[in-house]
Short mmCIF file of C-alpha atoms in Angstrom, two decimals:
data_model
loop_
_atom_site.label_atom_id
_atom_site.label_comp_id
_atom_site.label_asym_id
_atom_site.label_seq_id
_atom_site.Cartn_x
_atom_site.Cartn_y
_atom_site.Cartn_z
CA MET A 171 -103.97 -103.66 61.70
CA ARG A 172 -106.19 -100.63 62.49
CA LYS A 173 -106.59 -97.62 60.25
CA ARG A 174 -105.29 -94.40 60.66
CA ARG A 175 -107.01 -91.58 62.27
CA VAL A 176 -106.77 -87.66 62.96
CA TYR A 177 -108.32 -86.42 65.63
CA LEU A 178 -108.94 -82.59 66.92
CA VAL A 179 -107.80 -81.44 70.05
CA PRO A 180 -109.57 -77.70 71.26
CA THR A 181 -106.43 -76.32 72.39
CA HIS A 182 -105.19 -76.29 68.78
CA PHE A 183 -102.62 -79.26 69.17
CA CYS A 184 -102.60 -81.31 65.95
CA LEU A 185 -102.69 -84.86 67.25
CA TYR A 186 -101.66 -87.93 65.11
CA SER A 187 -102.55 -91.70 65.79
CA ASP A 188 -100.59 -94.45 63.68
CA ILE A 189 -101.18 -97.74 65.37
CA SER A 190 -99.89 -97.55 68.56
CA ASN A 191 -98.10 -94.58 68.54
CA ILE A 192 -99.32 -90.94 69.07
CA PHE A 193 -97.65 -87.39 68.20
CA PHE A 194 -98.44 -84.40 69.66
CA VAL A 195 -97.50 -81.81 67.33
CA VAL A 196 -97.17 -78.30 67.87
CA ILE A 197 -94.74 -75.28 66.27
CA PRO A 198 -94.37 -71.84 67.67
CA GLY A 199 -95.58 -69.80 64.72
CA GLU A 200 -93.60 -66.60 64.37
CA HIS A 201 -92.08 -68.08 61.08
CA LEU A 202 -95.26 -67.60 59.81
CA ARG A 203 -96.10 -64.97 57.02
CA ILE A 204 -100.11 -65.20 56.45
CA CYS A 205 -101.76 -67.07 59.56
CA PRO A 206 -101.99 -66.28 62.67
CA GLN A 207 -98.67 -66.63 64.52
CA GLU A 208 -99.62 -68.67 67.48
CA TYR A 209 -99.28 -72.33 67.76
CA THR A 210 -99.37 -74.15 64.63
CA CYS A 211 -98.65 -76.79 62.61
CA CYS A 212 -97.47 -75.33 59.86
CA THR A 213 -93.65 -74.68 58.62
CA SER A 214 -93.00 -71.92 56.50
CA GLU A 215 -92.43 -74.28 53.14
CA MET A 216 -95.97 -75.71 54.06
CA GLU A 217 -97.53 -72.30 54.18
CA ASP A 218 -96.31 -71.60 50.80
CA LYS A 219 -96.82 -74.59 49.42
CA LEU A 220 -100.50 -74.35 50.48
CA SER A 221 -100.56 -70.59 49.14
CA GLN A 222 -99.95 -72.00 46.11
CA GLN A 223 -102.91 -74.83 46.57
CA SER A 224 -105.30 -71.76 47.15
CA LYS A 225 -104.37 -70.28 44.47
CA LEU A 226 -104.92 -72.84 42.11
CA GLU A 227 -108.12 -73.68 43.88
CA PHE A 228 -109.47 -70.33 43.32
CA GLU A 229 -108.69 -70.10 39.79
CA ASN A 230 -110.59 -73.36 39.00
CA LEU A 231 -113.22 -72.67 41.53
CA VAL A 232 -114.04 -69.53 39.43
CA ASP A 233 -113.56 -71.27 36.07
CA GLU A 234 -116.07 -74.00 37.07
CA THR A 235 -118.31 -71.60 38.19
CA SER A 236 -118.84 -69.81 35.19
CA HIS A 237 -118.83 -72.68 32.94
CA PHE A 238 -122.70 -72.66 32.92
CA VAL A 239 -122.36 -69.19 31.58
CA ARG A 240 -119.47 -70.03 29.00
CA THR A 241 -121.31 -73.03 27.73
CA THR A 242 -124.59 -71.28 27.22
CA PHE A 243 -123.00 -68.94 24.64
CA VAL A 244 -121.02 -71.76 23.11
CA SER A 245 -123.80 -74.01 22.55
CA ARG A 246 -126.33 -71.46 21.60
CA HIS A 247 -123.75 -69.68 19.30
CA LYS A 248 -123.16 -72.94 17.89
CA LYS A 249 -126.89 -73.78 17.31
CA PHE A 250 -128.18 -70.84 16.09
CA ASP A 251 -125.30 -70.37 13.53
CA GLU A 252 -125.85 -74.03 12.09
CA PHE A 253 -130.19 -73.22 12.09
CA PHE A 254 -129.01 -69.72 9.73
CA ARG A 255 -126.72 -71.60 7.62
CA GLU A 256 -129.19 -74.68 6.87
CA LEU A 257 -132.19 -72.34 6.43
CA LEU A 258 -130.40 -70.41 3.43
CA GLU A 259 -129.08 -74.05 2.09
CA ASN A 260 -132.86 -74.82 2.65
CA ALA A 261 -134.21 -72.13 0.84
CA GLU A 262 -131.58 -71.83 -1.81
CA ARG A 263 -132.44 -75.75 -3.14
CA SER A 264 -136.08 -75.49 -2.67
CA LEU A 265 -136.00 -72.81 -5.01
CA ASN A 266 -133.57 -74.55 -7.70
CA ASP A 267 -135.99 -77.52 -7.45
CA MET A 268 -139.01 -75.41 -7.98
CA PHE A 269 -137.99 -73.17 -10.80
CA VAL A 270 -136.38 -76.31 -12.37
CA ARG A 271 -139.64 -77.81 -12.07
CA THR A 272 -141.48 -74.90 -13.58
CA TYR A 273 -139.15 -73.19 -15.88
CA GLY A 274 -136.54 -76.14 -17.18
CA MET A 275 -134.10 -75.41 -19.32
CA LEU A 276 -134.85 -71.66 -19.33
CA TYR A 277 -134.15 -71.35 -15.59
CA MET A 278 -131.17 -73.53 -15.79
CA GLN A 279 -129.32 -71.30 -18.57
CA ASN A 280 -130.06 -68.25 -16.27
CA SER A 281 -129.57 -70.13 -12.92
CA GLU A 282 -126.02 -67.90 -12.12
CA VAL A 283 -128.56 -65.18 -11.20
CA PHE A 284 -130.30 -66.60 -8.48
CA GLN A 285 -127.29 -68.53 -7.34
CA ASP A 286 -125.18 -65.44 -6.64
CA LEU A 287 -127.99 -63.97 -4.59
CA PHE A 288 -127.78 -66.75 -2.02
CA THR A 289 -123.63 -66.21 -2.28
CA GLU A 290 -124.24 -62.68 -1.42
CA LEU A 291 -126.90 -63.57 1.54
CA LYS A 292 -124.19 -65.98 2.79
CA ARG A 293 -121.56 -63.84 2.48
CA TYR A 294 -122.98 -61.18 4.04
CA TYR A 295 -123.69 -63.23 7.25
CA THR A 296 -120.46 -64.82 7.82
CA GLY A 297 -119.35 -61.02 8.13
CA GLY A 298 -118.66 -60.00 4.34
CA ASN A 299 -118.84 -56.35 3.08
CA VAL A 300 -122.00 -56.78 1.66
CA ASN A 301 -124.72 -53.74 1.55
CA LEU A 302 -127.65 -55.63 1.10
CA GLU A 303 -130.11 -53.04 -0.40
CA GLU A 304 -127.24 -52.59 -2.94
CA MET A 305 -126.99 -56.35 -3.75
CA LEU A 306 -130.98 -57.05 -3.96
CA ASN A 307 -131.34 -53.93 -6.32
CA ASP A 308 -128.54 -55.28 -8.52
CA PHE A 309 -130.29 -58.83 -8.47
CA TRP A 310 -134.03 -57.23 -9.67
CA ALA A 311 -131.93 -55.41 -12.47
CA ARG A 312 -129.65 -58.70 -13.54
CA LEU A 313 -133.38 -60.49 -13.54
CA LEU A 314 -135.34 -57.69 -15.51
CA GLU A 315 -132.25 -57.78 -17.94
CA ARG A 316 -132.48 -61.49 -18.52
CA MET A 317 -136.30 -61.56 -18.61
CA PHE A 318 -136.56 -58.65 -21.08
CA GLN A 319 -134.68 -61.02 -23.42
CA LEU A 320 -137.02 -63.84 -22.98
CA ILE A 321 -140.02 -61.96 -23.32
CA ASN A 322 -138.62 -60.16 -26.65
CA PRO A 323 -137.07 -62.83 -28.49
CA GLN A 324 -137.70 -61.11 -31.85
CA TYR A 325 -135.06 -58.17 -30.81
CA HIS A 326 -131.10 -58.12 -30.46
CA PHE A 327 -129.78 -56.41 -27.23
CA THR A 328 -126.55 -54.79 -26.95
CA GLU A 329 -124.79 -54.54 -23.38
CA ASP A 330 -125.51 -50.63 -23.63
CA TYR A 331 -129.26 -51.23 -24.10
CA LEU A 332 -129.79 -53.87 -21.45
CA GLU A 333 -128.01 -51.28 -19.20
CA CYS A 334 -130.45 -48.92 -20.24
CA VAL A 335 -133.30 -51.68 -19.30
CA SER A 336 -131.83 -52.25 -15.82
CA LYS A 337 -132.55 -48.41 -14.95
CA TYR A 338 -136.01 -48.87 -15.39
CA THR A 339 -136.40 -51.43 -12.57
CA ASP A 340 -137.52 -48.61 -9.82
CA GLN A 341 -139.38 -46.64 -12.60
CA LEU A 342 -141.32 -49.62 -14.29
CA LYS A 343 -142.09 -51.66 -11.37
CA PRO A 344 -142.03 -54.70 -13.80
CA PHE A 345 -141.89 -56.77 -10.83
CA GLY A 346 -144.78 -55.37 -8.98
CA ASP A 347 -144.56 -54.19 -5.15
CA VAL A 348 -142.53 -57.55 -4.65
CA PRO A 349 -138.99 -56.48 -4.78
CA ARG A 350 -139.81 -53.34 -2.10
CA LYS A 351 -141.63 -56.04 -0.11
CA LEU A 352 -138.77 -58.34 0.38
CA LYS A 353 -136.18 -55.53 0.35
CA VAL A 354 -137.68 -54.47 3.76
CA GLN A 355 -138.02 -57.94 4.84
CA VAL A 356 -134.44 -59.41 4.00
CA THR A 357 -132.48 -56.78 5.31
CA ARG A 358 -134.20 -56.52 8.64
CA ALA A 359 -134.12 -59.77 9.16
CA PHE A 360 -130.21 -60.25 8.33
CA ILE A 361 -129.21 -57.50 10.00
CA ALA A 362 -130.79 -58.74 12.95
CA ALA A 363 -129.70 -62.43 12.78
CA ARG A 364 -126.06 -61.53 11.66
CA THR A 365 -126.21 -59.24 14.52
CA PHE A 366 -127.29 -61.51 16.84
CA VAL A 367 -124.90 -64.53 16.01
CA GLN A 368 -121.95 -61.81 16.51
CA GLY A 369 -123.59 -61.30 19.94
CA LEU A 370 -123.15 -64.60 21.24
CA THR A 371 -119.76 -64.43 19.54
CA VAL A 372 -118.72 -61.72 21.68
CA GLY A 373 -120.56 -63.09 25.07
CA ARG A 374 -118.61 -66.47 24.39
CA GLU A 375 -115.60 -64.58 23.91
CA VAL A 376 -115.70 -62.10 26.89
CA ALA A 377 -117.07 -65.11 29.42
CA ASN A 378 -114.19 -67.29 28.26
CA ARG A 379 -111.79 -64.43 28.91
CA VAL A 380 -112.97 -63.25 32.01
CA SER A 381 -113.30 -66.30 34.04
CA LYS A 382 -109.42 -67.02 33.28
CA VAL A 383 -108.41 -64.84 36.65
CA SER A 384 -104.91 -64.20 37.55
CA PRO A 385 -105.42 -63.45 41.34
CA THR A 386 -103.00 -60.60 42.98
CA PRO A 387 -100.39 -61.45 45.58
CA GLY A 388 -102.71 -59.70 47.90
CA CYS A 389 -105.70 -62.06 46.78
CA ILE A 390 -103.57 -65.08 47.24
CA ARG A 391 -102.75 -64.09 50.79
CA ALA A 392 -106.18 -63.41 51.41
CA LEU A 393 -107.41 -67.09 50.07
CA MET A 394 -104.43 -68.82 51.73
CA LYS A 395 -105.74 -67.11 54.99
CA MET A 396 -109.19 -68.26 54.63
CA LEU A 397 -108.56 -71.75 52.95
CA TYR A 398 -105.74 -73.23 54.46
CA CYS A 399 -104.99 -71.27 57.84
CA PRO A 400 -107.76 -73.54 59.71
CA TYR A 401 -105.59 -76.33 59.03
CA CYS A 402 -102.15 -74.80 60.26
CA ARG A 403 -104.43 -73.84 63.74
CA GLY A 404 -105.40 -77.22 64.09
CA LEU A 405 -108.94 -76.72 62.84
CA PRO A 406 -109.32 -78.72 59.73
CA THR A 407 -112.98 -79.17 59.55
CA VAL A 408 -113.64 -75.40 60.52
CA LYS A 409 -114.96 -74.04 57.35
CA PRO A 410 -114.25 -70.39 56.56
CA CYS A 411 -117.48 -68.17 57.85
CA ASN A 412 -119.76 -66.88 54.96
CA ASN A 413 -119.45 -63.28 55.12
CA TYR A 414 -115.60 -63.61 55.47
CA CYS A 415 -115.53 -65.55 51.91
CA LEU A 416 -117.74 -62.78 50.51
CA ASN A 417 -115.31 -60.37 51.45
CA VAL A 418 -112.20 -61.81 50.20
CA MET A 419 -114.22 -62.86 46.69
CA LYS A 420 -115.40 -59.34 46.71
CA GLY A 421 -111.82 -58.14 46.81
CA CYS A 422 -110.06 -60.91 44.63
CA LEU A 423 -112.95 -60.46 42.09
CA ALA A 424 -113.57 -56.73 41.99
CA ASN A 425 -112.54 -56.14 38.32
CA GLN A 426 -114.79 -58.86 37.34
CA ALA A 427 -117.43 -57.25 39.24
CA ASP A 428 -117.16 -53.93 37.29
CA LEU A 429 -117.93 -55.85 34.20
CA ASP A 430 -121.42 -56.46 35.10
CA THR A 431 -123.03 -52.93 34.35
CA GLU A 432 -121.81 -53.30 30.82
CA TRP A 433 -122.83 -57.14 30.43
CA ASN A 434 -126.01 -56.54 31.76
CA LEU A 435 -126.91 -53.92 29.20
CA PHE A 436 -125.32 -56.20 26.40
CA ILE A 437 -127.76 -58.70 28.08
CA ASP A 438 -130.67 -56.29 27.44
CA ALA A 439 -130.06 -55.40 24.09
CA MET A 440 -129.67 -59.14 23.03
CA LEU A 441 -132.94 -59.63 24.34
CA LEU A 442 -134.40 -57.19 22.28
CA VAL A 443 -132.92 -58.41 19.52
CA ALA A 444 -134.40 -61.62 20.21
CA GLU A 445 -137.83 -60.26 20.09
CA ARG A 446 -137.65 -58.86 16.90
CA LEU A 447 -136.15 -62.44 15.19
CA GLU A 448 -139.52 -63.58 16.67
CA GLY A 449 -141.68 -60.70 15.54
CA PRO A 450 -141.30 -58.85 12.60
CA PHE A 451 -137.46 -59.48 11.47
CA ASN A 452 -137.91 -63.36 11.40
CA ILE A 453 -135.79 -64.87 9.16
CA GLU A 454 -137.28 -67.98 9.13
CA SER A 455 -140.54 -66.52 7.68
CA VAL A 456 -138.58 -64.52 5.42
CA MET A 457 -136.65 -67.15 3.88
CA ASP A 458 -138.83 -69.94 3.88
CA PRO A 459 -141.10 -68.44 1.41
CA ILE A 460 -138.66 -66.39 -0.65
CA ASP A 461 -138.88 -68.68 -3.53
CA VAL A 462 -142.86 -67.76 -3.95
CA LYS A 463 -142.36 -64.84 -3.86
CA ILE A 464 -139.62 -64.21 -6.35
CA SER A 465 -141.88 -66.67 -8.67
CA GLU A 466 -144.96 -63.96 -8.05
CA ALA A 467 -142.44 -61.05 -9.17
CA ILE A 468 -141.56 -63.33 -12.47
CA MET A 469 -145.38 -63.74 -12.86
CA ASN A 470 -145.90 -60.00 -12.77
CA MET A 471 -143.24 -59.42 -15.01
CA GLN A 472 -145.07 -61.84 -17.59
CA GLU A 473 -148.30 -60.57 -17.39
CA ASN A 474 -147.22 -56.84 -17.79
CA SER A 475 -144.55 -57.83 -20.25
CA MET A 476 -146.36 -55.79 -23.16
CA GLN A 477 -146.55 -52.44 -21.32
CA VAL A 478 -143.13 -53.01 -20.06
CA SER A 479 -141.27 -53.18 -23.13
CA ALA A 480 -143.32 -50.35 -24.85
CA LYS A 481 -141.87 -48.28 -22.01
CA VAL A 482 -138.65 -49.49 -22.27
CA PHE A 483 -138.64 -49.21 -25.98
CA GLN A 484 -139.59 -45.53 -25.49
CA GLY A 485 -137.22 -44.57 -22.88
CA CYS A 486 -133.91 -46.74 -24.21
CA GLY A 487 -135.04 -46.72 -28.39
CA GLN A 488 -136.30 -49.40 -30.54
CA PRO A 489 -133.72 -52.32 -30.56
CA LYS A 490 -132.57 -53.92 -33.41
CA PRO A 491 -134.54 -56.95 -34.78
CA ALA A 492 -132.48 -60.46 -34.21
CA PRO A 493 -131.38 -62.34 -36.89
CA ALA A 494 -134.08 -64.38 -38.77
CA LEU A 495 -133.73 -67.48 -37.46
CA ARG A 496 -134.42 -65.76 -34.32
CA SER A 497 -137.08 -63.52 -35.27
CA SER A 498 -139.12 -66.24 -35.95
CA ARG A 499 -138.85 -67.56 -32.56
CA SER A 500 -141.75 -66.61 -29.87
CA VAL A 501 -141.71 -66.78 -25.90
CA PRO A 502 -140.97 -70.07 -24.98
CA GLU A 503 -144.27 -71.99 -23.85
CA ASN A 504 -142.66 -73.54 -20.54
CA PHE A 505 -141.95 -69.48 -19.33
CA ASN A 506 -145.53 -68.62 -19.60
CA THR A 507 -146.49 -71.68 -16.98
CA ARG A 508 -147.70 -70.61 -13.52
CA PHE A 509 -145.48 -71.45 -10.71
CA ARG A 510 -146.73 -73.96 -8.66
CA PRO A 511 -145.44 -73.90 -5.02
CA TYR A 512 -144.89 -76.67 -3.01
CA ASN A 513 -147.96 -78.33 -0.74
CA PRO A 514 -147.14 -77.67 3.18
CA GLU A 515 -146.31 -81.43 3.31
CA GLU A 516 -144.00 -80.91 0.66
CA ARG A 517 -141.95 -78.38 1.96
CA PRO A 518 -138.36 -79.11 3.68
CA THR A 519 -138.12 -80.19 6.88
CA THR A 520 -137.20 -77.06 9.43
CA ALA A 521 -133.84 -75.99 9.45
CA ALA A 522 -131.38 -77.76 12.13
CA GLY A 523 -134.27 -79.84 13.61
CA THR A 524 -136.12 -77.01 15.32
CA SER A 525 -137.87 -73.61 14.40
CA LEU A 526 -136.50 -69.92 14.87
CA ASP A 527 -139.17 -69.57 17.54
CA ARG A 528 -138.41 -72.19 19.95
CA LEU A 529 -134.40 -71.47 19.23
CA VAL A 530 -134.80 -67.71 20.04
CA THR A 531 -137.10 -68.98 23.12
CA ASP A 532 -134.60 -70.98 24.51
CA ILE A 533 -131.85 -68.87 23.56
CA LYS A 534 -133.76 -65.96 25.83
CA GLU A 535 -134.05 -68.12 28.95
CA LYS A 536 -130.54 -68.77 29.01
CA LEU A 537 -129.57 -65.04 28.35
CA LYS A 538 -131.76 -64.06 31.40
CA LEU A 539 -130.41 -66.15 33.31
CA SER A 540 -126.89 -65.28 33.08
CA LYS A 541 -127.82 -61.53 34.11
CA LYS A 542 -125.93 -60.03 36.98
CA PHE A 543 -123.82 -63.05 36.99
CA TRP A 544 -120.10 -61.04 37.28
CA SER A 545 -121.45 -59.01 40.51
CA THR A 546 -123.17 -62.37 41.73
CA LEU A 547 -120.28 -64.25 41.58
CA PRO A 548 -118.79 -64.21 44.93
CA TYR A 549 -122.18 -65.17 46.22
CA THR A 550 -122.02 -68.01 44.03
CA VAL A 551 -118.77 -69.05 45.38
CA CYS A 552 -119.59 -68.66 48.60
CA LYS A 553 -122.70 -70.43 49.21
CA ASP A 554 -120.96 -73.82 48.03
CA GLU A 555 -121.21 -76.02 51.24
CA GLN A 556 -117.56 -77.45 50.09
CA VAL A 557 -116.37 -73.58 50.15
CA THR A 558 -117.77 -72.17 53.56
CA ALA A 559 -119.36 -73.29 56.52
CA GLY A 560 -122.97 -71.67 55.08
CA PRO A 561 -124.89 -68.23 56.07
CA SER A 562 -126.81 -70.38 59.18
CA ILE A 563 -123.51 -70.99 60.72
CA GLU A 564 -122.33 -67.82 62.40
CA GLU A 565 -120.21 -68.85 65.42
CA ASP A 566 -118.87 -72.19 64.37
CA CYS A 567 -116.72 -71.10 61.50
CA TRP A 568 -113.31 -69.46 60.80
CA ASN A 569 -112.82 -65.94 60.76
CA GLY A 570 -109.40 -65.69 59.71
CA HIS A 571 -108.31 -65.56 63.40
CA THR A 572 -110.28 -68.53 64.85
CA LYS A 573 -113.23 -70.25 65.15
CA ALA A 574 -115.70 -67.68 65.93
CA ARG A 575 -118.40 -65.03 64.46
CA TYR A 576 -117.29 -62.85 61.53
CA LEU A 577 -117.72 -59.69 62.45
CA PRO A 578 -116.82 -56.75 59.83
CA GLU A 579 -119.31 -55.60 57.34
CA ILE A 580 -119.70 -57.08 53.94
CA MET A 581 -118.11 -54.82 51.13
CA ASN A 582 -120.01 -53.72 47.96
CA ASP A 583 -119.36 -54.68 44.59
CA GLY A 584 -116.87 -53.55 42.58
CA LEU A 585 -113.30 -51.92 42.29
CA THR A 586 -113.40 -48.71 44.14
CA ASN A 587 -116.05 -49.86 46.94
CA GLN A 588 -113.05 -52.41 48.00
CA ILE A 589 -110.61 -49.60 49.55
CA ASN A 590 -111.61 -50.53 53.36
CA ASN A 591 -111.86 -54.30 52.03
CA PRO A 592 -110.58 -55.89 55.62
CA GLU A 593 -109.56 -59.12 54.07
CA VAL A 594 -107.75 -57.98 50.47
CA ASP A 595 -105.39 -55.49 50.04
CA VAL A 596 -106.80 -54.02 46.59
CA ASP A 597 -105.25 -51.32 44.87
CA ILE A 598 -108.01 -49.37 43.54
CA THR A 599 -106.08 -46.67 41.48
CA ARG A 600 -105.27 -49.23 38.84
CA PRO A 601 -108.20 -51.01 37.30
CA ASP A 602 -107.65 -54.03 34.94
CA THR A 603 -106.66 -53.07 31.89
CA PHE A 604 -107.74 -56.36 30.49
CA ILE A 605 -111.36 -56.16 31.96
CA ARG A 606 -111.47 -52.83 30.53
CA GLN A 607 -110.72 -54.28 27.26
CA GLN A 608 -113.65 -56.80 27.79
CA ILE A 609 -116.11 -53.57 29.04
CA MET A 610 -115.35 -51.79 25.61
CA ALA A 611 -115.67 -54.86 23.41
CA LEU A 612 -119.54 -55.42 25.00
CA ARG A 613 -120.36 -51.52 24.80
CA VAL A 614 -119.26 -51.70 20.97
CA MET A 615 -121.43 -54.92 20.57
CA THR A 616 -124.46 -53.34 22.42
CA ASN A 617 -124.60 -50.33 20.18
CA LYS A 618 -124.81 -52.60 17.27
CA LEU A 619 -127.58 -54.64 18.86
CA LYS A 620 -129.40 -51.36 19.11
CA ASN A 621 -128.92 -50.60 15.52
CA ALA A 622 -130.10 -54.02 14.30
CA TYR A 623 -133.14 -53.74 16.69
CA ASN A 624 -134.13 -50.61 14.95
CA GLY A 625 -133.34 -52.07 11.69
CA ASN A 626 -130.04 -50.11 10.81
CA ASP A 627 -127.25 -52.38 9.23
CA VAL A 628 -124.18 -52.48 11.57
CA ASN A 629 -120.46 -52.99 10.16
CA PHE A 630 -118.46 -55.88 11.47
CA GLN A 631 -115.24 -55.04 10.02
CA ASP A 632 -114.03 -53.76 12.82
CA THR A 633 -114.15 -57.00 14.93
CA SER A 634 -111.19 -59.54 15.30
CA ASP A 635 -111.18 -62.78 13.23
CA GLU A 636 -111.68 -64.80 16.09
CA THR A 637 -115.38 -62.66 16.89
CA SER A 638 -116.33 -62.94 13.31
CA GLY A 639 -118.90 -64.93 12.11
CA SER A 640 -117.21 -66.31 9.13
CA GLY A 641 -116.97 -69.79 11.00
CA SER A 642 -119.57 -72.20 11.93
CA GLY A 643 -117.34 -73.66 15.06
CA SER A 644 -118.31 -73.57 18.59
CA GLY A 645 -115.26 -71.82 19.87
CA CYS A 646 -115.66 -74.38 22.92
CA THR A 647 -112.30 -74.05 24.89
CA ASP A 648 -113.21 -77.03 26.70
CA ASP A 649 -112.82 -80.61 25.60
CA ILE A 650 -116.22 -81.05 25.69
CA CYS A 651 -119.32 -78.16 25.90
CA PRO A 652 -121.83 -79.90 28.36
CA THR A 653 -124.68 -77.34 29.64
CA GLU A 654 -124.37 -78.84 32.99
CA PHE A 655 -120.99 -78.82 35.61
CA ASP A 656 -119.43 -80.51 38.13
CA PHE A 657 -116.59 -79.18 40.06
CA ILE A 658 -113.28 -80.35 39.22
CA THR A 659 -111.08 -81.69 41.69
CA THR A 660 -107.42 -80.17 41.81
CA GLU A 661 -104.31 -82.36 42.42
CA ALA A 662 -102.50 -82.03 45.68
CA PRO A 663 -98.68 -81.29 45.85
CA PRO A 664 -96.88 -84.27 45.33
CA VAL A 665 -95.78 -86.38 48.34
CA ASP A 666 -92.29 -87.32 47.82
CA SER A 667 -91.04 -83.86 47.03
CA ASP A 668 -92.84 -82.07 49.73
CA ARG A 669 -91.64 -84.90 52.26
CA ARG A 670 -88.23 -83.81 51.65
CA GLU A 671 -88.83 -80.46 51.99
CA VAL A 672 -90.65 -80.54 55.43
CA GLU A 673 -87.95 -82.89 56.78
CA ALA A 674 -85.11 -80.55 55.99
CA SER A 675 -87.04 -77.82 58.02
CA ALA A 676 -88.24 -79.97 60.88
CA THR A 677 -86.96 -78.06 64.06
CA GLN A 678 -89.08 -79.95 66.86
CA PRO A 679 -87.55 -82.39 68.95
CA GLY A 680 -89.54 -85.57 69.02
CA CYS A 681 -92.33 -84.69 66.64
CA SER A 682 -92.38 -86.39 62.90
CA LEU A 683 -92.80 -83.13 60.75
CA GLN A 684 -92.67 -85.78 57.76
CA THR A 685 -95.49 -87.48 59.12
CA LEU A 686 -97.24 -84.25 59.66
CA PHE A 687 -97.40 -82.93 56.49
CA VAL A 688 -98.82 -86.45 55.06
CA ILE A 689 -101.90 -85.79 57.64
CA PHE A 690 -101.75 -82.41 55.56
CA ILE A 691 -101.64 -84.15 52.32
CA THR A 692 -104.52 -86.35 53.59
CA LEU A 693 -106.94 -83.20 55.06
CA VAL A 694 -106.18 -81.07 51.66
CA LEU A 695 -107.59 -84.23 49.70
CA GLN A 696 -110.49 -84.43 51.94
CA ARG A 697 -111.35 -80.67 51.55
CA GLN A 698 -111.03 -80.24 48.01
CA TRP A 699 -113.62 -78.84 45.95
CA ARG A 700 -115.66 -81.56 43.66
#
């Protein structure tokens, strides 16, 4: 038995061969509402079905074309968040191990002071309402209170007296210059890191939302005319002209293109903060040696303990002696042990199996690739050889009416430039409110990034839960989050149901429209985007 074959005839007849039977199918096209009303292979029902197919293919194509930019933000947000959290865990564990070894029981009895420091740093990173400067000031004040009692065990200190002691933290500088330097380093680094990961979150959410397009009726008509009217004219192998495709896509994606200006400013701001993270605001260079810096501060306090005590006694008054049992005790011997930092080879492994520099460099490269993404989306779609005939083929392509050159000029980007779009009926007076919301979200985030670049704190309390940094999940809306993608093939309409509809509408004597639709389904499956 010979296989079925489809033949194309220049006169636009649809020819079908099944073994030895040949059917010539031609229908007057007055019933068509989208395709040219000439001789056609399509019934009204088929045109409706193919319009819906056009809509689904367009939605799927835009979703897949934007897959790269979406997964870029998903995967990099996940990696950066994982790195940052592990960096904090490593720093806290390193400090705890070193101080247990150096100060022993004295540290363990006062370890909650240091634990609270890391708890607050984590809470700040995850979106908590934490004032970093006040929190760090409180840490040094509490540490001074505890140490002051340790270096003066012969006295009894009331809560009020210790509160007075803490007020001398800035004036006496018992810890040397370490608190001031560390405050500057920690605040700048944490502000930049938290804002940066928030930026990755916002970019992820905006890309996810904008890529879910809802084509207008005018767009659906234009898509049908471009994608499937060649089939109805008996030209199933003739692909749309490249410039024709561009005008259709620019009309259908006009609102998305309007996102581009704010998107590019957002990407530029992300890149600026990334440079800060690589340079003076490097969170890794701050947190990795934080145990050493705090220990240096403690040693400064030990070395200046007599002067500090004398000035405190002068300002807060002479404290009462401790009970006899306690007054005979001197400063614990192991408290005077000098801190011994890890050798480089003893340092914990780098967080998340990478370094901040490598991580940020990778993110910067991906961010640069995402610039101008929304304005170039029509070009990305139309350059696919599965969609158009390509820019080099200008004569043998579908121009919306027949196989010939496409003559209208290409529209500029954006909604207002579609007023004279010859292919898509676009209402330029009604901007998409959903897209405008995403533009505003980008604008707000860009301002926060600019503040972070200058070292200024920003408040994230106005962000929604889904864009908060409180979660470490990827937020990926796909089943998997690969960094590369293939086009997804959409399914053709169910054959059985369509057969019955075509059969009921058949009006051409001696022609099998049921068989004709089988041909169409075969052709549709052959041209699906992959």
